[in-house]
Amino acid sequence: MEIVAKQRVFEGELVRIEHASKTNNCNMTASVFLPPLAVSHVSSHPVPVLYWLSGLTCNDQNFAQKAGAFRAAADLNVAIVMPDTSPRGYGVADDPDGSYDFGLGAGFYVNATSPTYALNYQMYDYVVSELPALIESNFPVNQRRAICGHSMGGHGALVIGLRNQEKYCSISAFSPICNPTECSWGQKAFTGYLGNNQQAWLEYDATALLKRGGSTLPIRIDQGSEDEFLSNQLHPEAFLKVAQDKDVKIDYGLHTGYDHSYYFISTFIDKHLAFHAEHLFNC
Ligand SMILES: N[C@@H](CCC(=O)N[C@@H](CS)C(=O)NCC(=O)O)C(=O)O
């Protein structure tokens, strides 16, 4: 692992790392925010970690630059790990059409099985296993983890949290793709990464996973009413209906006037951080 940049922010540090990923068979970049308690110039102390998964077209820097999360994370003594949204670099396959919703910047947090993508697009295993192991052996963090994300990353957070409930203390999402097997973003990604076997798709569909296994973890979802993708891609109503049927409580907020952008995320990120801190320190 190599540290490629380090900056002080809110008495903590934003560290950008690069490492050779065995899971994705390429170099991966990630950003890590360490709160003051974890930074050695104060007095290094292990802190819990929130994993943030970004959406389509993002890399590890969008959240760091636009969400305005670090003041609250510093106050709450929570680290934030921000992985990239796909493998990248020489030889990594991209969408042949170069579209924004598949390939580079759009790994959808699945383990690809189709021949073109399987070598590098193993983002599910990367986020669930390789990245936490790397972070936990290189930074002053403990094994209390939470997971959060936006849009495609909200889908990733719900799927990864629901499938690995023993590994996380809480799950939250902004504007998540809740039922990807039923929307065009998800169908395109799953066809490309997983092939036509729709049984395999269900392992990456939060609504199907909740229906099958329920949740013992606290879940918070926030959604903007003016989100341009709400009616055709996100389908929170499908997820909320299953939650109701299964008696799983979702802390859901529909916020009038907000769109899909980081302005929405920056408005509510402090609430998500407080939600996760409460569970991280009591789990
Ligand atoms: N229509 C957009 C869709 C992509 C989009 O809205 N991406 C969201 C996540 S799904 C995002 O976070 N974009 C990066 C940013 O705002 O910094 C495009 O063509 O780029």
GROMACS .gro file of C-alpha atoms and ligand atoms in nm:
model
  303
    1MET     CA    1   0.000   0.000   0.000
    2GLU     CA    2   0.128   0.345  -0.089
    3ILE     CA    3   0.014   0.680   0.048
    4VAL     CA    4  -0.012   0.912  -0.252
    5ALA     CA    5  -0.154   1.220  -0.075
    6LYS     CA    6  -0.220   1.336   0.278
    7GLN     CA    7  -0.396   1.652   0.391
    8ARG     CA    8  -0.501   1.786   0.726
    9VAL     CA    9  -0.871   1.860   0.759
   10PHE     CA   10  -1.069   1.939   1.076
   11GLU     CA   11  -0.765   1.834   1.283
   12GLY     CA   12  -0.789   1.491   1.121
   13GLU     CA   13  -0.638   1.370   0.794
   14LEU     CA   14  -0.755   1.283   0.446
   15VAL     CA   15  -0.524   1.015   0.314
   16ARG     CA   16  -0.529   0.887  -0.045
   17ILE     CA   17  -0.391   0.538  -0.091
   18GLU     CA   18  -0.305   0.315  -0.384
   19HIS     CA   19  -0.260  -0.057  -0.357
   20ALA     CA   20  -0.232  -0.366  -0.574
   21SER     CA   21  -0.566  -0.539  -0.542
   22LYS     CA   22  -0.553  -0.919  -0.556
   23THR     CA   23  -0.931  -0.925  -0.582
   24ASN     CA   24  -0.961  -0.692  -0.881
   25ASN     CA   25  -0.623  -0.779  -1.037
   26CYS     CA   26  -0.528  -0.415  -1.077
   27ASN     CA   27  -0.418  -0.115  -0.873
   28MET     CA   28  -0.699   0.044  -0.674
   29THR     CA   29  -0.718   0.394  -0.527
   30ALA     CA   30  -0.914   0.483  -0.213
   31SER     CA   31  -0.948   0.782   0.018
   32VAL     CA   32  -0.953   0.754   0.396
   33PHE     CA   33  -1.061   1.023   0.640
   34LEU     CA   34  -0.911   0.980   0.987
   35PRO     CA   35  -1.065   1.182   1.271
   36PRO     CA   36  -0.832   1.362   1.516
   37LEU     CA   37  -0.846   1.076   1.766
   38ALA     CA   38  -0.692   0.840   1.508
   39VAL     CA   39  -0.418   1.078   1.394
   40SER     CA   40  -0.083   1.028   1.555
   41HIS     CA   41  -0.003   1.397   1.602
   42VAL     CA   42  -0.276   1.403   1.863
   43SER     CA   43  -0.274   1.054   2.017
   44SER     CA   44  -0.355   0.762   1.799
   45HIS     CA   45  -0.658   0.566   1.912
   46PRO     CA   46  -0.857   0.306   1.715
   47VAL     CA   47  -1.185   0.440   1.582
   48PRO     CA   48  -1.482   0.280   1.402
   49VAL     CA   49  -1.517   0.308   1.024
   50LEU     CA   50  -1.794   0.413   0.791
   51TYR     CA   51  -1.754   0.277   0.438
   52TRP     CA   52  -1.895   0.518   0.178
   53LEU     CA   53  -1.987   0.381  -0.165
   54SER     CA   54  -2.030   0.639  -0.441
   55GLY     CA   55  -2.254   0.640  -0.744
   56LEU     CA   56  -2.217   0.627  -1.120
   57THR     CA   57  -1.930   0.829  -1.271
   58CYS     CA   58  -1.761   0.882  -0.932
   59ASN     CA   59  -1.418   0.789  -0.805
   60ASP     CA   60  -1.288   0.803  -0.448
   61GLN     CA   61  -1.283   1.185  -0.450
   62ASN     CA   62  -1.639   1.301  -0.522
   63PHE     CA   63  -1.761   1.239  -0.169
   64ALA     CA   64  -1.446   1.383  -0.011
   65GLN     CA   65  -1.480   1.706  -0.209
   66LYS     CA   66  -1.855   1.758  -0.217
   67ALA     CA   67  -2.032   1.596   0.079
   68GLY     CA   68  -1.896   1.818   0.355
   69ALA     CA   69  -1.881   1.519   0.588
   70PHE     CA   70  -1.551   1.567   0.767
   71ARG     CA   71  -1.646   1.823   1.032
   72ALA     CA   72  -1.914   1.590   1.172
   73ALA     CA   73  -1.699   1.279   1.128
   74ALA     CA   74  -1.416   1.454   1.317
   75ASP     CA   75  -1.652   1.551   1.600
   76LEU     CA   76  -1.793   1.198   1.619
   77ASN     CA   77  -1.453   1.025   1.595
   78VAL     CA   78  -1.556   0.813   1.299
   79ALA     CA   79  -1.321   0.729   1.010
   80ILE     CA   80  -1.461   0.722   0.656
   81VAL     CA   81  -1.327   0.496   0.382
   82MET     CA   82  -1.413   0.594   0.026
   83PRO     CA   83  -1.329   0.330  -0.235
   84ASP     CA   84  -1.339   0.385  -0.610
   85THR     CA   85  -1.653   0.271  -0.791
   86SER     CA   86  -1.477   0.031  -1.029
   87PRO     CA   87  -1.138  -0.109  -1.122
   88ARG     CA   88  -0.936   0.115  -1.354
   89GLY     CA   89  -0.609   0.131  -1.540
   90TYR     CA   90  -0.426  -0.032  -1.826
   91GLY     CA   91  -0.604  -0.341  -1.960
   92VAL     CA   92  -0.921  -0.305  -1.752
   93ALA     CA   93  -1.225  -0.365  -1.974
   94ASP     CA   94  -1.470  -0.078  -2.019
   95ASP     CA   95  -1.811  -0.055  -2.180
   96PRO     CA   96  -1.744  -0.078  -2.557
   97ASP     CA   97  -1.972   0.225  -2.604
   98GLY     CA   98  -1.798   0.420  -2.326
   99SER     CA   99  -2.129   0.492  -2.154
  100TYR     CA  100  -2.141   0.635  -1.801
  101ASP     CA  101  -2.358   0.360  -1.652
  102PHE     CA  102  -2.145   0.052  -1.721
  103GLY     CA  103  -1.775  -0.035  -1.698
  104LEU     CA  104  -1.531   0.222  -1.560
  105GLY     CA  105  -1.693   0.426  -1.283
  106ALA     CA  106  -1.985   0.184  -1.271
  107GLY     CA  107  -1.881  -0.143  -1.108
  108PHE     CA  108  -2.218  -0.186  -0.934
  109TYR     CA  109  -2.049  -0.361  -0.637
  110VAL     CA  110  -2.093  -0.708  -0.790
  111ASN     CA  111  -1.853  -0.996  -0.857
  112ALA     CA  112  -1.866  -1.018  -1.236
  113THR     CA  113  -1.889  -1.365  -1.385
  114SER     CA  114  -1.905  -1.279  -1.754
  115PRO     CA  115  -1.576  -1.353  -1.934
  116THR     CA  116  -1.495  -0.994  -2.034
  117TYR     CA  117  -1.535  -0.847  -1.685
  118ALA     CA  118  -1.465  -1.128  -1.437
  119LEU     CA  119  -1.090  -1.068  -1.421
  120ASN     CA  120  -1.114  -0.715  -1.278
  121TYR     CA  121  -1.472  -0.636  -1.176
  122GLN     CA  122  -1.490  -0.803  -0.833
  123MET     CA  123  -1.611  -0.499  -0.644
  124TYR     CA  124  -1.835  -0.695  -0.404
  125ASP     CA  125  -1.546  -0.901  -0.265
  126TYR     CA  126  -1.321  -0.596  -0.276
  127VAL     CA  127  -1.552  -0.390  -0.053
  128VAL     CA  128  -1.660  -0.676   0.175
  129SER     CA  129  -1.319  -0.837   0.232
  130GLU     CA  130  -1.002  -0.701   0.076
  131LEU     CA  131  -1.048  -0.332   0.153
  132PRO     CA  132  -1.149  -0.371   0.522
  133ALA     CA  133  -0.854  -0.609   0.578
  134LEU     CA  134  -0.618  -0.355   0.422
  135ILE     CA  135  -0.764  -0.064   0.621
  136GLU     CA  136  -0.769  -0.256   0.948
  137SER     CA  137  -0.406  -0.358   0.916
  138ASN     CA  138  -0.274  -0.016   0.809
  139PHE     CA  139  -0.477   0.243   1.002
  140PRO     CA  140  -0.574   0.293   1.368
  141VAL     CA  141  -0.927   0.162   1.329
  142ASN     CA  142  -1.122  -0.108   1.508
  143GLN     CA  143  -1.355  -0.367   1.357
  144ARG     CA  144  -1.675  -0.173   1.407
  145ARG     CA  145  -1.796  -0.100   1.056
  146ALA     CA  146  -2.095   0.075   0.905
  147ILE     CA  147  -2.185   0.114   0.539
  148CYS     CA  148  -2.348   0.396   0.347
  149GLY     CA  149  -2.373   0.505  -0.015
  150HIS     CA  150  -2.544   0.704  -0.288
  151SER     CA  151  -2.746   0.581  -0.585
  152MET     CA  152  -2.542   0.290  -0.729
  153GLY     CA  153  -2.347   0.312  -0.403
  154GLY     CA  154  -2.671   0.311  -0.204
  155HIS     CA  155  -2.755  -0.012  -0.383
  156GLY     CA  156  -2.407  -0.138  -0.290
  157ALA     CA  157  -2.448  -0.039   0.075
  158LEU     CA  158  -2.789  -0.207   0.108
  159VAL     CA  159  -2.678  -0.526  -0.068
  160ILE     CA  160  -2.346  -0.557   0.113
  161GLY     CA  161  -2.501  -0.471   0.451
  162LEU     CA  162  -2.793  -0.710   0.412
  163ARG     CA  163  -2.571  -0.997   0.296
  164ASN     CA  164  -2.312  -0.944   0.569
  165GLN     CA  165  -2.512  -0.839   0.871
  166GLU     CA  166  -2.251  -0.980   1.110
  167LYS     CA  167  -1.983  -0.750   0.965
  168TYR     CA  168  -2.163  -0.415   1.004
  169CYS     CA  169  -2.339  -0.218   1.277
  170SER     CA  170  -2.570  -0.009   1.055
  171ILE     CA  171  -2.663   0.065   0.693
  172SER     CA  172  -2.773   0.388   0.528
  173ALA     CA  173  -2.829   0.517   0.177
  174PHE     CA  174  -2.904   0.834  -0.017
  175SER     CA  175  -3.127   0.785  -0.320
  176PRO     CA  176  -3.037   0.416  -0.357
  177ILE     CA  177  -3.117   0.191  -0.654
  178CYS     CA  178  -3.341  -0.029  -0.440
  179ASN     CA  179  -3.461  -0.286  -0.691
  180PRO     CA  180  -3.198  -0.301  -0.968
  181THR     CA  181  -3.343  -0.610  -1.137
  182GLU     CA  182  -3.645  -0.393  -1.223
  183CYS     CA  183  -3.475  -0.082  -1.366
  184SER     CA  184  -3.270  -0.017  -1.679
  185TRP     CA  185  -2.947   0.079  -1.496
  186GLY     CA  186  -2.952  -0.249  -1.303
  187GLN     CA  187  -3.064  -0.465  -1.595
  188LYS     CA  188  -2.787  -0.332  -1.818
  189ALA     CA  189  -2.521  -0.375  -1.548
  190PHE     CA  190  -2.632  -0.720  -1.439
  191THR     CA  191  -2.660  -0.848  -1.797
  192GLY     CA  192  -2.308  -0.722  -1.868
  193TYR     CA  193  -2.142  -0.839  -1.547
  194LEU     CA  194  -2.347  -1.149  -1.462
  195GLY     CA  195  -2.498  -1.269  -1.790
  196ASN     CA  196  -2.860  -1.361  -1.851
  197ASN     CA  197  -2.922  -1.587  -1.549
  198GLN     CA  198  -3.164  -1.373  -1.353
  199GLN     CA  199  -3.134  -1.599  -1.048
  200ALA     CA  200  -2.778  -1.469  -1.011
  201TRP     CA  201  -2.903  -1.109  -1.031
  202LEU     CA  202  -3.117  -1.155  -0.721
  203GLU     CA  203  -2.804  -1.188  -0.504
  204TYR     CA  204  -2.745  -0.820  -0.578
  205ASP     CA  205  -3.098  -0.685  -0.546
  206ALA     CA  206  -3.166  -0.523  -0.207
  207THR     CA  207  -3.541  -0.569  -0.233
  208ALA     CA  208  -3.505  -0.941  -0.312
  209LEU     CA  209  -3.249  -0.985  -0.035
  210LEU     CA  210  -3.469  -0.813   0.223
  211LYS     CA  211  -3.761  -1.030   0.115
  212ARG     CA  212  -3.552  -1.344   0.156
  213GLY     CA  213  -3.358  -1.268   0.473
  214GLY     CA  214  -3.498  -0.961   0.646
  215SER     CA  215  -3.264  -0.740   0.847
  216THR     CA  216  -3.154  -0.715   1.206
  217LEU     CA  217  -2.947  -0.405   1.128
  218PRO     CA  218  -3.078  -0.050   1.159
  219ILE     CA  219  -3.137   0.100   0.812
  220ARG     CA  220  -3.179   0.465   0.720
  221ILE     CA  221  -3.269   0.586   0.368
  222ASP     CA  222  -3.310   0.945   0.248
  223GLN     CA  223  -3.456   1.038  -0.087
  224GLY     CA  224  -3.521   1.368  -0.266
  225SER     CA  225  -3.868   1.422  -0.412
  226GLU     CA  226  -3.730   1.600  -0.722
  227ASP     CA  227  -3.468   1.335  -0.795
  228GLU     CA  228  -3.458   1.294  -1.172
  229PHE     CA  229  -3.402   0.918  -1.134
  230LEU     CA  230  -3.667   0.852  -0.869
  231SER     CA  231  -3.951   0.727  -1.084
  232ASN     CA  232  -3.755   0.520  -1.335
  233GLN     CA  233  -3.444   0.385  -1.159
  234LEU     CA  234  -3.460   0.392  -0.780
  235HIS     CA  235  -3.789   0.228  -0.669
  236PRO     CA  236  -3.771   0.288  -0.293
  237GLU     CA  237  -4.142   0.198  -0.276
  238ALA     CA  238  -4.060  -0.165  -0.364
  239PHE     CA  239  -3.804  -0.189  -0.084
  240LEU     CA  240  -4.032  -0.014   0.168
  241LYS     CA  241  -4.323  -0.245   0.080
  242VAL     CA  242  -4.111  -0.555   0.148
  243ALA     CA  243  -3.983  -0.397   0.470
  244GLN     CA  244  -4.339  -0.340   0.583
  245ASP     CA  245  -4.439  -0.698   0.495
  246LYS     CA  246  -4.138  -0.834   0.685
  247ASP     CA  247  -4.186  -0.598   0.980
  248VAL     CA  248  -3.842  -0.444   0.924
  249LYS     CA  249  -3.829  -0.082   1.037
  250ILE     CA  250  -3.667   0.154   0.785
  251ASP     CA  251  -3.590   0.509   0.892
  252TYR     CA  252  -3.705   0.662   0.561
  253GLY     CA  253  -3.715   1.031   0.474
  254LEU     CA  254  -3.862   1.174   0.153
  255HIS     CA  255  -3.742   1.533   0.128
  256THR     CA  256  -3.939   1.783  -0.075
  257GLY     CA  257  -3.752   1.967  -0.348
  258TYR     CA  258  -3.416   1.786  -0.335
  259ASP     CA  259  -3.263   1.627  -0.646
  260HIS     CA  260  -3.011   1.344  -0.697
  261SER     CA  261  -2.697   1.553  -0.649
  262TYR     CA  262  -2.434   1.604  -0.382
  263TYR     CA  263  -2.626   1.915  -0.266
  264PHE     CA  264  -2.881   1.670  -0.128
  265ILE     CA  265  -2.612   1.451   0.026
  266SER     CA  266  -2.435   1.748   0.186
  267THR     CA  267  -2.764   1.864   0.341
  268PHE     CA  268  -2.829   1.535   0.521
  269ILE     CA  269  -2.485   1.378   0.565
  270ASP     CA  270  -2.455   1.496   0.928
  271LYS     CA  271  -2.774   1.306   1.011
  272HIS     CA  272  -2.634   0.990   0.854
  273LEU     CA  273  -2.307   1.026   1.042
  274ALA     CA  274  -2.491   1.074   1.373
  275PHE     CA  275  -2.708   0.769   1.294
  276HIS     CA  276  -2.403   0.554   1.225
  277ALA     CA  277  -2.206   0.687   1.523
  278GLU     CA  278  -2.489   0.597   1.757
  279HIS     CA  279  -2.486   0.237   1.632
  280LEU     CA  280  -2.108   0.207   1.585
  281PHE     CA  281  -2.042   0.297   1.946
  282ASN     CA  282  -2.311   0.060   2.076
  283CYS     CA  283  -2.256  -0.252   1.871
  284LIG     N1  284  -2.673   1.186  -1.584
  284LIG     C1  285  -2.556   1.174  -1.504
  284LIG     C2  286  -2.574   1.050  -1.420
  284LIG     C3  287  -2.463   1.032  -1.325
  284LIG     C4  288  -2.495   1.079  -1.187
  284LIG     O1  289  -2.595   1.147  -1.158
  284LIG     N2  290  -2.406   1.041  -1.102
  284LIG     C5  291  -2.423   1.066  -0.962
  284LIG     C6  292  -2.433   0.932  -0.893
  284LIG     S1  293  -2.559   0.831  -0.967
  284LIG     C7  294  -2.300   1.139  -0.908
  284LIG     O2  295  -2.270   1.128  -0.790
  284LIG     N3  296  -2.226   1.211  -0.994
  284LIG     C8  297  -2.099   1.268  -0.957
  284LIG     C9  298  -2.100   1.400  -0.886
  284LIG     O3  299  -2.206   1.467  -0.878
  284LIG     O4  300  -1.993   1.441  -0.834
  284LIG    C10  301  -2.437   1.166  -1.597
  284LIG     O5  302  -2.458   1.143  -1.715
  284LIG     O6  303  -2.319   1.185  -1.553
   0.00000   0.00000   0.00000
